[in-house]
Amino acid sequence: MTVDVSVVVPFFNPGADLDDCLASFAEQTLPAERFEVLLIDDGSTDGSAERAERWATSYPGRAAVHRLPASGGPARPRNTGIRAALGRYIQFVDSDDRLAPDALRRLVEVADGSAADVVVGKFASDFRAINHALFRETVTGVTLADFPLMLNLTVCKMFRREFLDHYAIRFPEGPSYIEDQHFCLQAYVHARSVAVVADTVCYFYLRRRTAGHNHGDTAIEPREYCRELADITSLLDGRLTPSRRDVVLTRFVRNEMLGRLRGPGMLRYDADHRRELAGELHRLVTDLVTPGVEAELPAVQRMQLRLLRNDDVNGLLHLADGLERIRLRARTAEPRWQDGRLVLDLDADLVVDRRDGSPGTDLLRLESTGDGGWRLPQWLAPETEASDRQLVRADDEDLDLDLATVAFVDGQLWSTTSGLRLDVVDGVPRIRGEVVIDPGTVRGGRPLDRGRWLLRLRVAFAGLSKSAPLRLAPAGGAASVWLAAGDGGLGSASVYFTGPIPEGERPAVELDIDQSVAPLATHAVVDGCRLDADGVLTIETSALRGPDADLECGVFLMPEDDAAVDARLCPATLRVTPDGAVVRATVADAPAEPDEWSVLLRIGPVGGPAPRRLGAVLRRDAAGNLSAAREIDEI
């Protein structure tokens, strides 16, 4: 049978992280005979090569280990893997990462269906920033000339092997900071068809948990780094139209050049390294940044460029500090459910921590240009020109807004953009809108996996990029849950609020799918309760909602003060509607003692989640009559 994919894994002293990587290959839904695994050892000394060989013996003919002298980087091992590969496609995987179970099957399906030379699978990470704007929808047949492929230049993608051989696309061997970018840019420049898979997470970038460093953690040597940048940008010469070359080159200027001069890293550099790096980048931008490139830069990067051209290192440091003090503050009114979809009314703004360290924040205010336009405030970079700070259009310059639903366990992220807008009100940028999240479809058209999901608002604006957890506004209300019964049993999507909560802030809003965090009954806030003459206890809650259904439940009466009396299980029903839920339990045969009973609720079958206190009590008066009350009424 034809080998569809050769998975190439370079490694050097990966420790136990390699075991997790290898385990992900055994989980693939692509039939095992249709892919091979090539493990390329770069002179490991920790026993990893021997462990890899033992693993490979379990897959004769489908896994092999190649042992090389240490080269100091992944370039030579990856080139070795390309030469040894038998598959129609090559998928690169780093030894401390893993593939999602359906990755190879889905990538091959898309590649074959679109005659793709390169397939970019959706990434997730537990530590690494990923530009998720690239993964809003699955696309095929795109090229560097008509799609923003430059948003991702990491090499852990799928490439057609004949395509790599035809254009002699290989990694530059020897020590390198950006061999990934060099390889990917060659591929993008030549590719006639590129596909982006956005409906399935294919690849997990994972922080090393056992030994060593993630590749790229090492500090750069400025002169060598800038030499590599100059070499890689020369790949564009004569390959693209001048205007398209400027667009592509802008990515390197923004990220690999100016990106080194902002963020926490810029603030941590020692003074000598900062001066040397700025000096090398000053020479590089003088040669590379054309008026066309400068025109593509948003305001923050134009400010950086002005300061760099002026060799103003102190100004660059002042700007980097100012940018780090800007934070996003994101809040929502009380979340509500509509037909199983979570509706959030968002209101967010950008605030600035005070430079003197005094408590509190100030709103970020733009400066008016006097003709209806806006520019970033001068205090960020006093030595820049007004034109450097001016926004081309306040409502769309470099603007990208989304509410991200992020898996707590592995960082997979799904974006919702509809409903968000940015307005400038009296100079204050505000992000507002009604956002609807459907837990049944937000994950690329499929339901969210069981577990805890964080909600984060992300804003890219004028060259700034900020994100923040979505928090409950001061007037926000109680947690709530959407219940549904199907062939798979009882399902639920709960909204709950969590910490840690910074001083002066509100709880964060999160999603709990299918009882991963707490039994459903903890959400059943009592709106009202009563006990009729026939001994039927009726409890109403608007916090539990769902499609019209009768669900399995149990109501327990727990003596408040008499431990010698056993709890009593009462016959009960749970009726759920889109507007709320009603619990009815028969308690007519309650014993004469004790005088007070707490009401507990279990949602789900016997043997499922433990019952939880419902916030209602039964109380017997002096005449021996029982009545029901909400516990909150007694506070």
mmCIF file with all atom_site columns, N, CA and C in Angstrom, residues 461-523:
data_model
loop_
_atom_site.group_PDB
_atom_site.id
_atom_site.type_symbol
_atom_site.label_atom_id
_atom_site.label_alt_id
_atom_site.label_comp_id
_atom_site.label_asym_id
_atom_site.label_entity_id
_atom_site.label_seq_id
_atom_site.pdbx_PDB_ins_code
_atom_site.Cartn_x
_atom_site.Cartn_y
_atom_site.Cartn_z
_atom_site.occupancy
_atom_site.B_iso_or_equiv
_atom_site.pdbx_formal_charge
_atom_site.auth_seq_id
_atom_site.auth_comp_id
_atom_site.auth_asym_id
_atom_site.auth_atom_id
_atom_site.pdbx_PDB_model_num
ATOM 1   N N  . PHE A 1 461 ? -5.058  46.077 17.594 1.00 0.00 ? 461 PHE A N  1
ATOM 2   C CA . PHE A 1 461 ? -5.518  47.422 17.273 1.00 0.00 ? 461 PHE A CA 1
ATOM 3   C C  . PHE A 1 461 ? -4.304  48.334 17.164 1.00 0.00 ? 461 PHE A C  1
ATOM 4   N N  . ALA A 1 462 ? -4.123  48.933 15.974 1.00 0.00 ? 462 ALA A N  1
ATOM 5   C CA . ALA A 1 462 ? -3.069  49.917 15.745 1.00 0.00 ? 462 ALA A CA 1
ATOM 6   C C  . ALA A 1 462 ? -1.677  49.380 16.041 1.00 0.00 ? 462 ALA A C  1
ATOM 7   N N  . GLY A 1 463 ? -1.486  48.074 15.922 1.00 0.00 ? 463 GLY A N  1
ATOM 8   C CA . GLY A 1 463 ? -0.191  47.478 16.221 1.00 0.00 ? 463 GLY A CA 1
ATOM 9   C C  . GLY A 1 463 ? -0.079  46.966 17.636 1.00 0.00 ? 463 GLY A C  1
ATOM 10  N N  . LEU A 1 464 ? -1.069  47.274 18.490 1.00 0.00 ? 464 LEU A N  1
ATOM 11  C CA . LEU A 1 464 ? -1.155  46.683 19.819 1.00 0.00 ? 464 LEU A CA 1
ATOM 12  C C  . LEU A 1 464 ? -1.815  45.316 19.709 1.00 0.00 ? 464 LEU A C  1
ATOM 13  N N  . SER A 1 465 ? -1.478  44.417 20.610 1.00 0.00 ? 465 SER A N  1
ATOM 14  C CA . SER A 1 465 ? -2.174  43.139 20.683 1.00 0.00 ? 465 SER A CA 1
ATOM 15  C C  . SER A 1 465 ? -2.350  42.812 22.155 1.00 0.00 ? 465 SER A C  1
ATOM 16  N N  . LYS A 1 466 ? -3.595  42.753 22.606 1.00 0.00 ? 466 LYS A N  1
ATOM 17  C CA . LYS A 1 466 ? -3.891  42.538 24.014 1.00 0.00 ? 466 LYS A CA 1
ATOM 18  C C  . LYS A 1 466 ? -4.995  41.496 24.151 1.00 0.00 ? 466 LYS A C  1
ATOM 19  N N  . SER A 1 467 ? -4.958  40.763 25.261 1.00 0.00 ? 467 SER A N  1
ATOM 20  C CA . SER A 1 467 ? -6.038  39.826 25.563 1.00 0.00 ? 467 SER A CA 1
ATOM 21  C C  . SER A 1 467 ? -6.291  39.854 27.059 1.00 0.00 ? 467 SER A C  1
ATOM 22  N N  . ALA A 1 468 ? -7.494  39.431 27.441 1.00 0.00 ? 468 ALA A N  1
ATOM 23  C CA . ALA A 1 468 ? -7.862  39.434 28.855 1.00 0.00 ? 468 ALA A CA 1
ATOM 24  C C  . ALA A 1 468 ? -8.993  38.454 29.072 1.00 0.00 ? 468 ALA A C  1
ATOM 25  N N  . PRO A 1 469 ? -9.057  37.846 30.259 1.00 0.00 ? 469 PRO A N  1
ATOM 26  C CA . PRO A 1 469 ? -10.202 36.991 30.561 1.00 0.00 ? 469 PRO A CA 1
ATOM 27  C C  . PRO A 1 469 ? -11.472 37.821 30.623 1.00 0.00 ? 469 PRO A C  1
ATOM 28  N N  . LEU A 1 470 ? -12.561 37.238 30.183 1.00 0.00 ? 470 LEU A N  1
ATOM 29  C CA . LEU A 1 470 ? -13.852 37.906 30.259 1.00 0.00 ? 470 LEU A CA 1
ATOM 30  C C  . LEU A 1 470 ? -14.354 37.796 31.691 1.00 0.00 ? 470 LEU A C  1
ATOM 31  N N  . ARG A 1 471 ? -14.661 38.959 32.292 1.00 0.00 ? 471 ARG A N  1
ATOM 32  C CA . ARG A 1 471 ? -15.081 38.982 33.688 1.00 0.00 ? 471 ARG A CA 1
ATOM 33  C C  . ARG A 1 471 ? -16.527 39.448 33.804 1.00 0.00 ? 471 ARG A C  1
ATOM 34  N N  . LEU A 1 472 ? -17.121 39.110 34.921 1.00 0.00 ? 472 LEU A N  1
ATOM 35  C CA . LEU A 1 472 ? -18.502 39.477 35.189 1.00 0.00 ? 472 LEU A CA 1
ATOM 36  C C  . LEU A 1 472 ? -18.567 40.946 35.581 1.00 0.00 ? 472 LEU A C  1
ATOM 37  N N  . ALA A 1 473 ? -19.426 41.709 34.924 1.00 0.00 ? 473 ALA A N  1
ATOM 38  C CA . ALA A 1 473 ? -19.600 43.116 35.263 1.00 0.00 ? 473 ALA A CA 1
ATOM 39  C C  . ALA A 1 473 ? -20.170 43.230 36.673 1.00 0.00 ? 473 ALA A C  1
ATOM 40  N N  . PRO A 1 474 ? -19.978 44.387 37.328 1.00 0.00 ? 474 PRO A N  1
ATOM 41  C CA . PRO A 1 474 ? -20.469 44.537 38.707 1.00 0.00 ? 474 PRO A CA 1
ATOM 42  C C  . PRO A 1 474 ? -21.940 44.193 38.876 1.00 0.00 ? 474 PRO A C  1
ATOM 43  N N  . ALA A 1 475 ? -22.749 44.433 37.851 1.00 0.00 ? 475 ALA A N  1
ATOM 44  C CA . ALA A 1 475 ? -24.180 44.132 37.955 1.00 0.00 ? 475 ALA A CA 1
ATOM 45  C C  . ALA A 1 475 ? -24.517 42.719 37.502 1.00 0.00 ? 475 ALA A C  1
ATOM 46  N N  . GLY A 1 476 ? -23.485 41.893 37.218 1.00 0.00 ? 476 GLY A N  1
ATOM 47  C CA . GLY A 1 476 ? -23.731 40.550 36.721 1.00 0.00 ? 476 GLY A CA 1
ATOM 48  C C  . GLY A 1 476 ? -24.384 39.661 37.758 1.00 0.00 ? 476 GLY A C  1
ATOM 49  N N  . GLY A 1 477 ? -24.921 38.545 37.302 1.00 0.00 ? 477 GLY A N  1
ATOM 50  C CA . GLY A 1 477 ? -25.733 37.712 38.182 1.00 0.00 ? 477 GLY A CA 1
ATOM 51  C C  . GLY A 1 477 ? -25.160 36.341 38.430 1.00 0.00 ? 477 GLY A C  1
ATOM 52  N N  . ALA A 1 478 ? -26.055 35.379 38.602 1.00 0.00 ? 478 ALA A N  1
ATOM 53  C CA . ALA A 1 478 ? -25.692 34.037 39.043 1.00 0.00 ? 478 ALA A CA 1
ATOM 54  C C  . ALA A 1 478 ? -25.251 33.165 37.877 1.00 0.00 ? 478 ALA A C  1
ATOM 55  N N  . ALA A 1 479 ? -24.561 32.085 38.216 1.00 0.00 ? 479 ALA A N  1
ATOM 56  C CA . ALA A 1 479 ? -24.181 31.095 37.206 1.00 0.00 ? 479 ALA A CA 1
ATOM 57  C C  . ALA A 1 479 ? -25.432 30.384 36.705 1.00 0.00 ? 479 ALA A C  1
ATOM 58  N N  . SER A 1 480 ? -25.321 29.771 35.530 1.00 0.00 ? 480 SER A N  1
ATOM 59  C CA . SER A 1 480 ? -26.463 29.063 34.962 1.00 0.00 ? 480 SER A CA 1
ATOM 60  C C  . SER A 1 480 ? -25.975 27.923 34.087 1.00 0.00 ? 480 SER A C  1
ATOM 61  N N  . VAL A 1 481 ? -26.910 27.028 33.717 1.00 0.00 ? 481 VAL A N  1
ATOM 62  C CA . VAL A 1 481 ? -26.530 25.842 32.973 1.00 0.00 ? 481 VAL A CA 1
ATOM 63  C C  . VAL A 1 481 ? -27.619 25.507 31.965 1.00 0.00 ? 481 VAL A C  1
ATOM 64  N N  . TRP A 1 482 ? -27.201 25.000 30.818 1.00 0.00 ? 482 TRP A N  1
ATOM 65  C CA . TRP A 1 482 ? -28.126 24.499 29.807 1.00 0.00 ? 482 TRP A CA 1
ATOM 66  C C  . TRP A 1 482 ? -28.031 22.979 29.833 1.00 0.00 ? 482 TRP A C  1
ATOM 67  N N  . LEU A 1 483 ? -29.164 22.334 30.072 1.00 0.00 ? 483 LEU A N  1
ATOM 68  C CA . LEU A 1 483 ? -29.224 20.882 30.179 1.00 0.00 ? 483 LEU A CA 1
ATOM 69  C C  . LEU A 1 483 ? -29.840 20.288 28.919 1.00 0.00 ? 483 LEU A C  1
ATOM 70  N N  . ALA A 1 484 ? -29.389 19.118 28.550 1.00 0.00 ? 484 ALA A N  1
ATOM 71  C CA . ALA A 1 484 ? -29.980 18.410 27.407 1.00 0.00 ? 484 ALA A CA 1
ATOM 72  C C  . ALA A 1 484 ? -29.818 16.920 27.614 1.00 0.00 ? 484 ALA A C  1
ATOM 73  N N  . ALA A 1 485 ? -30.839 16.178 27.248 1.00 0.00 ? 485 ALA A N  1
ATOM 74  C CA . ALA A 1 485 ? -30.780 14.718 27.338 1.00 0.00 ? 485 ALA A CA 1
ATOM 75  C C  . ALA A 1 485 ? -30.769 14.148 25.938 1.00 0.00 ? 485 ALA A C  1
ATOM 76  N N  . GLY A 1 486 ? -29.812 13.277 25.646 1.00 0.00 ? 486 GLY A N  1
ATOM 77  C CA . GLY A 1 486 ? -29.730 12.668 24.325 1.00 0.00 ? 486 GLY A CA 1
ATOM 78  C C  . GLY A 1 486 ? -29.371 11.210 24.444 1.00 0.00 ? 486 GLY A C  1
ATOM 79  N N  . ASP A 1 487 ? -29.005 10.611 23.299 1.00 0.00 ? 487 ASP A N  1
ATOM 80  C CA . ASP A 1 487 ? -28.651 9.192  23.300 1.00 0.00 ? 487 ASP A CA 1
ATOM 81  C C  . ASP A 1 487 ? -27.445 8.913  24.194 1.00 0.00 ? 487 ASP A C  1
ATOM 82  N N  . GLY A 1 488 ? -26.575 9.939  24.307 1.00 0.00 ? 488 GLY A N  1
ATOM 83  C CA . GLY A 1 488 ? -25.382 9.760  25.126 1.00 0.00 ? 488 GLY A CA 1
ATOM 84  C C  . GLY A 1 488 ? -25.607 10.048 26.588 1.00 0.00 ? 488 GLY A C  1
ATOM 85  N N  . GLY A 1 489 ? -26.844 10.255 27.005 1.00 0.00 ? 489 GLY A N  1
ATOM 86  C CA . GLY A 1 489 ? -27.121 10.562 28.402 1.00 0.00 ? 489 GLY A CA 1
ATOM 87  C C  . GLY A 1 489 ? -27.290 12.050 28.615 1.00 0.00 ? 489 GLY A C  1
ATOM 88  N N  . LEU A 1 490 ? -27.152 12.476 29.841 1.00 0.00 ? 490 LEU A N  1
ATOM 89  C CA . LEU A 1 490 ? -27.362 13.869 30.204 1.00 0.00 ? 490 LEU A CA 1
ATOM 90  C C  . LEU A 1 490 ? -26.145 14.703 29.836 1.00 0.00 ? 490 LEU A C  1
ATOM 91  N N  . GLY A 1 491 ? -26.367 15.758 29.070 1.00 0.00 ? 491 GLY A N  1
ATOM 92  C CA . GLY A 1 491 ? -25.298 16.681 28.720 1.00 0.00 ? 491 GLY A CA 1
ATOM 93  C C  . GLY A 1 491 ? -25.580 18.043 29.319 1.00 0.00 ? 491 GLY A C  1
ATOM 94  N N  . SER A 1 492 ? -24.543 18.840 29.493 1.00 0.00 ? 492 SER A N  1
ATOM 95  C CA . SER A 1 492 ? -24.744 20.162 30.078 1.00 0.00 ? 492 SER A CA 1
ATOM 96  C C  . SER A 1 492 ? -23.652 21.112 29.651 1.00 0.00 ? 492 SER A C  1
ATOM 97  N N  . ALA A 1 493 ? -24.013 22.396 29.600 1.00 0.00 ? 493 ALA A N  1
ATOM 98  C CA . ALA A 1 493 ? -23.042 23.466 29.403 1.00 0.00 ? 493 ALA A CA 1
ATOM 99  C C  . ALA A 1 493 ? -23.305 24.490 30.494 1.00 0.00 ? 493 ALA A C  1
ATOM 100 N N  . SER A 1 494 ? -22.400 24.571 31.450 1.00 0.00 ? 494 SER A N  1
ATOM 101 C CA . SER A 1 494 ? -22.589 25.434 32.608 1.00 0.00 ? 494 SER A CA 1
ATOM 102 C C  . SER A 1 494 ? -21.754 26.699 32.466 1.00 0.00 ? 494 SER A C  1
ATOM 103 N N  . VAL A 1 495 ? -22.333 27.826 32.856 1.00 0.00 ? 495 VAL A N  1
ATOM 104 C CA . VAL A 1 495 ? -21.572 29.060 32.999 1.00 0.00 ? 495 VAL A CA 1
ATOM 105 C C  . VAL A 1 495 ? -21.248 29.203 34.477 1.00 0.00 ? 495 VAL A C  1
ATOM 106 N N  . TYR A 1 496 ? -19.980 29.426 34.789 1.00 0.00 ? 496 TYR A N  1
ATOM 107 C CA . TYR A 1 496 ? -19.644 29.630 36.192 1.00 0.00 ? 496 TYR A CA 1
ATOM 108 C C  . TYR A 1 496 ? -18.560 30.701 36.278 1.00 0.00 ? 496 TYR A C  1
ATOM 109 N N  . PHE A 1 497 ? -18.282 31.140 37.490 1.00 0.00 ? 497 PHE A N  1
ATOM 110 C CA . PHE A 1 497 ? -17.358 32.250 37.698 1.00 0.00 ? 497 PHE A CA 1
ATOM 111 C C  . PHE A 1 497 ? -16.231 31.768 38.597 1.00 0.00 ? 497 PHE A C  1
ATOM 112 N N  . THR A 1 498 ? -15.017 32.163 38.260 1.00 0.00 ? 498 THR A N  1
ATOM 113 C CA . THR A 1 498 ? -13.875 31.568 38.923 1.00 0.00 ? 498 THR A CA 1
ATOM 114 C C  . THR A 1 498 ? -12.808 32.617 39.198 1.00 0.00 ? 498 THR A C  1
ATOM 115 N N  . GLY A 1 499 ? -11.818 32.263 39.946 1.00 0.00 ? 499 GLY A N  1
ATOM 116 C CA . GLY A 1 499 ? -10.690 33.114 40.293 1.00 0.00 ? 499 GLY A CA 1
ATOM 117 C C  . GLY A 1 499 ? -9.409  32.501 39.757 1.00 0.00 ? 499 GLY A C  1
ATOM 118 N N  . PRO A 1 500 ? -8.188  32.939 40.203 1.00 0.00 ? 500 PRO A N  1
ATOM 119 C CA . PRO A 1 500 ? -8.031  33.984 41.207 1.00 0.00 ? 500 PRO A CA 1
ATOM 120 C C  . PRO A 1 500 ? -8.488  35.352 40.686 1.00 0.00 ? 500 PRO A C  1
ATOM 121 N N  . ILE A 1 501 ? -8.989  36.161 41.587 1.00 0.00 ? 501 ILE A N  1
ATOM 122 C CA . ILE A 1 501 ? -9.568  37.440 41.205 1.00 0.00 ? 501 ILE A CA 1
ATOM 123 C C  . ILE A 1 501 ? -8.633  38.558 41.650 1.00 0.00 ? 501 ILE A C  1
ATOM 124 N N  . PRO A 1 502 ? -8.041  39.318 40.714 1.00 0.00 ? 502 PRO A N  1
ATOM 125 C CA . PRO A 1 502 ? -7.181  40.435 41.115 1.00 0.00 ? 502 PRO A CA 1
ATOM 126 C C  . PRO A 1 502 ? -7.959  41.447 41.943 1.00 0.00 ? 502 PRO A C  1
ATOM 127 N N  . GLU A 1 503 ? -7.237  42.151 42.785 1.00 0.00 ? 503 GLU A N  1
ATOM 128 C CA . GLU A 1 503 ? -7.877  43.158 43.627 1.00 0.00 ? 503 GLU A CA 1
ATOM 129 C C  . GLU A 1 503 ? -8.628  44.171 42.764 1.00 0.00 ? 503 GLU A C  1
ATOM 130 N N  . GLY A 1 504 ? -9.873  44.426 43.151 1.00 0.00 ? 504 GLY A N  1
ATOM 131 C CA . GLY A 1 504 ? -10.690 45.379 42.420 1.00 0.00 ? 504 GLY A CA 1
ATOM 132 C C  . GLY A 1 504 ? -11.360 44.804 41.190 1.00 0.00 ? 504 GLY A C  1
ATOM 133 N N  . GLU A 1 505 ? -11.136 43.512 40.903 1.00 0.00 ? 505 GLU A N  1
ATOM 134 C CA . GLU A 1 505 ? -11.721 42.901 39.715 1.00 0.00 ? 505 GLU A CA 1
ATOM 135 C C  . GLU A 1 505 ? -12.899 42.009 40.095 1.00 0.00 ? 505 GLU A C  1
ATOM 136 N N  . ARG A 1 506 ? -13.570 41.495 39.072 1.00 0.00 ? 506 ARG A N  1
ATOM 137 C CA . ARG A 1 506 ? -14.702 40.599 39.228 1.00 0.00 ? 506 ARG A CA 1
ATOM 138 C C  . ARG A 1 506 ? -14.292 39.181 38.795 1.00 0.00 ? 506 ARG A C  1
ATOM 139 N N  . PRO A 1 507 ? -15.112 38.170 39.131 1.00 0.00 ? 507 PRO A N  1
ATOM 140 C CA . PRO A 1 507 ? -14.769 36.802 38.720 1.00 0.00 ? 507 PRO A CA 1
ATOM 141 C C  . PRO A 1 507 ? -14.741 36.655 37.199 1.00 0.00 ? 507 PRO A C  1
ATOM 142 N N  . ALA A 1 508 ? -13.929 35.711 36.723 1.00 0.00 ? 508 ALA A N  1
ATOM 143 C CA . ALA A 1 508 ? -13.879 35.395 35.296 1.00 0.00 ? 508 ALA A CA 1
ATOM 144 C C  . ALA A 1 508 ? -15.039 34.481 34.927 1.00 0.00 ? 508 ALA A C  1
ATOM 145 N N  . VAL A 1 509 ? -15.514 34.633 33.690 1.00 0.00 ? 509 VAL A N  1
ATOM 146 C CA . VAL A 1 509 ? -16.620 33.820 33.178 1.00 0.00 ? 509 VAL A CA 1
ATOM 147 C C  . VAL A 1 509 ? -16.025 32.640 32.417 1.00 0.00 ? 509 VAL A C  1
ATOM 148 N N  . GLU A 1 510 ? -16.439 31.427 32.775 1.00 0.00 ? 510 GLU A N  1
ATOM 149 C CA . GLU A 1 510 ? -15.911 30.238 32.115 1.00 0.00 ? 510 GLU A CA 1
ATOM 150 C C  . GLU A 1 510 ? -17.053 29.277 31.809 1.00 0.00 ? 510 GLU A C  1
ATOM 151 N N  . LEU A 1 511 ? -16.748 28.284 30.981 1.00 0.00 ? 511 LEU A N  1
ATOM 152 C CA . LEU A 1 511 ? -17.712 27.257 30.599 1.00 0.00 ? 511 LEU A CA 1
ATOM 153 C C  . LEU A 1 511 ? -17.266 25.902 31.136 1.00 0.00 ? 511 LEU A C  1
ATOM 154 N N  . ASP A 1 512 ? -18.214 25.151 31.645 1.00 0.00 ? 512 ASP A N  1
ATOM 155 C CA . ASP A 1 512 ? -17.966 23.792 32.126 1.00 0.00 ? 512 ASP A CA 1
ATOM 156 C C  . ASP A 1 512 ? -18.869 22.866 31.307 1.00 0.00 ? 512 ASP A C  1
ATOM 157 N N  . ILE A 1 513 ? -18.260 22.025 30.482 1.00 0.00 ? 513 ILE A N  1
ATOM 158 C CA . ILE A 1 513 ? -19.031 21.130 29.626 1.00 0.00 ? 513 ILE A CA 1
ATOM 159 C C  . ILE A 1 513 ? -19.149 19.757 30.285 1.00 0.00 ? 513 ILE A C  1
ATOM 160 N N  . ASP A 1 514 ? -20.383 19.323 30.493 1.00 0.00 ? 514 ASP A N  1
ATOM 161 C CA . ASP A 1 514 ? -20.700 17.977 30.990 1.00 0.00 ? 514 ASP A CA 1
ATOM 162 C C  . ASP A 1 514 ? -20.107 17.660 32.367 1.00 0.00 ? 514 ASP A C  1
ATOM 163 N N  . GLN A 1 515 ? -20.370 18.539 33.316 1.00 0.00 ? 515 GLN A N  1
ATOM 164 C CA . GLN A 1 515 ? -20.088 18.266 34.725 1.00 0.00 ? 515 GLN A CA 1
ATOM 165 C C  . GLN A 1 515 ? -18.616 18.019 35.031 1.00 0.00 ? 515 GLN A C  1
ATOM 166 N N  . SER A 1 516 ? -17.728 18.689 34.354 1.00 0.00 ? 516 SER A N  1
ATOM 167 C CA . SER A 1 516 ? -16.314 18.438 34.615 1.00 0.00 ? 516 SER A CA 1
ATOM 168 C C  . SER A 1 516 ? -15.853 19.107 35.898 1.00 0.00 ? 516 SER A C  1
ATOM 169 N N  . VAL A 1 517 ? -16.520 20.154 36.337 1.00 0.00 ? 517 VAL A N  1
ATOM 170 C CA . VAL A 1 517 ? -16.047 20.927 37.482 1.00 0.00 ? 517 VAL A CA 1
ATOM 171 C C  . VAL A 1 517 ? -16.908 20.706 38.716 1.00 0.00 ? 517 VAL A C  1
ATOM 172 N N  . ALA A 1 518 ? -18.212 20.723 38.576 1.00 0.00 ? 518 ALA A N  1
ATOM 173 C CA . ALA A 1 518 ? -19.096 20.608 39.735 1.00 0.00 ? 518 ALA A CA 1
ATOM 174 C C  . ALA A 1 518 ? -20.383 19.918 39.324 1.00 0.00 ? 518 ALA A C  1
ATOM 175 N N  . PRO A 1 519 ? -21.020 19.197 40.269 1.00 0.00 ? 519 PRO A N  1
ATOM 176 C CA . PRO A 1 519 ? -22.329 18.616 39.956 1.00 0.00 ? 519 PRO A CA 1
ATOM 177 C C  . PRO A 1 519 ? -23.313 19.691 39.533 1.00 0.00 ? 519 PRO A C  1
ATOM 178 N N  . LEU A 1 520 ? -24.194 19.341 38.630 1.00 0.00 ? 520 LEU A N  1
ATOM 179 C CA . LEU A 1 520 ? -25.116 20.321 38.070 1.00 0.00 ? 520 LEU A CA 1
ATOM 180 C C  . LEU A 1 520 ? -25.991 20.970 39.130 1.00 0.00 ? 520 LEU A C  1
ATOM 181 N N  . ALA A 1 521 ? -26.294 20.235 40.175 1.00 0.00 ? 521 ALA A N  1
ATOM 182 C CA . ALA A 1 521 ? -27.200 20.770 41.184 1.00 0.00 ? 521 ALA A CA 1
ATOM 183 C C  . ALA A 1 521 ? -26.643 22.003 41.877 1.00 0.00 ? 521 ALA A C  1
ATOM 184 N N  . THR A 1 522 ? -25.321 22.212 41.831 1.00 0.00 ? 522 THR A N  1
ATOM 185 C CA . THR A 1 522 ? -24.770 23.401 42.479 1.00 0.00 ? 522 THR A CA 1
ATOM 186 C C  . THR A 1 522 ? -25.228 24.670 41.783 1.00 0.00 ? 522 THR A C  1
ATOM 187 N N  . HIS A 1 523 ? -25.682 24.559 40.519 1.00 0.00 ? 523 HIS A N  1
ATOM 188 C CA . HIS A 1 523 ? -26.137 25.735 39.780 1.00 0.00 ? 523 HIS A CA 1
ATOM 189 C C  . HIS A 1 523 ? -27.624 26.030 39.996 1.00 0.00 ? 523 HIS A C  1
#
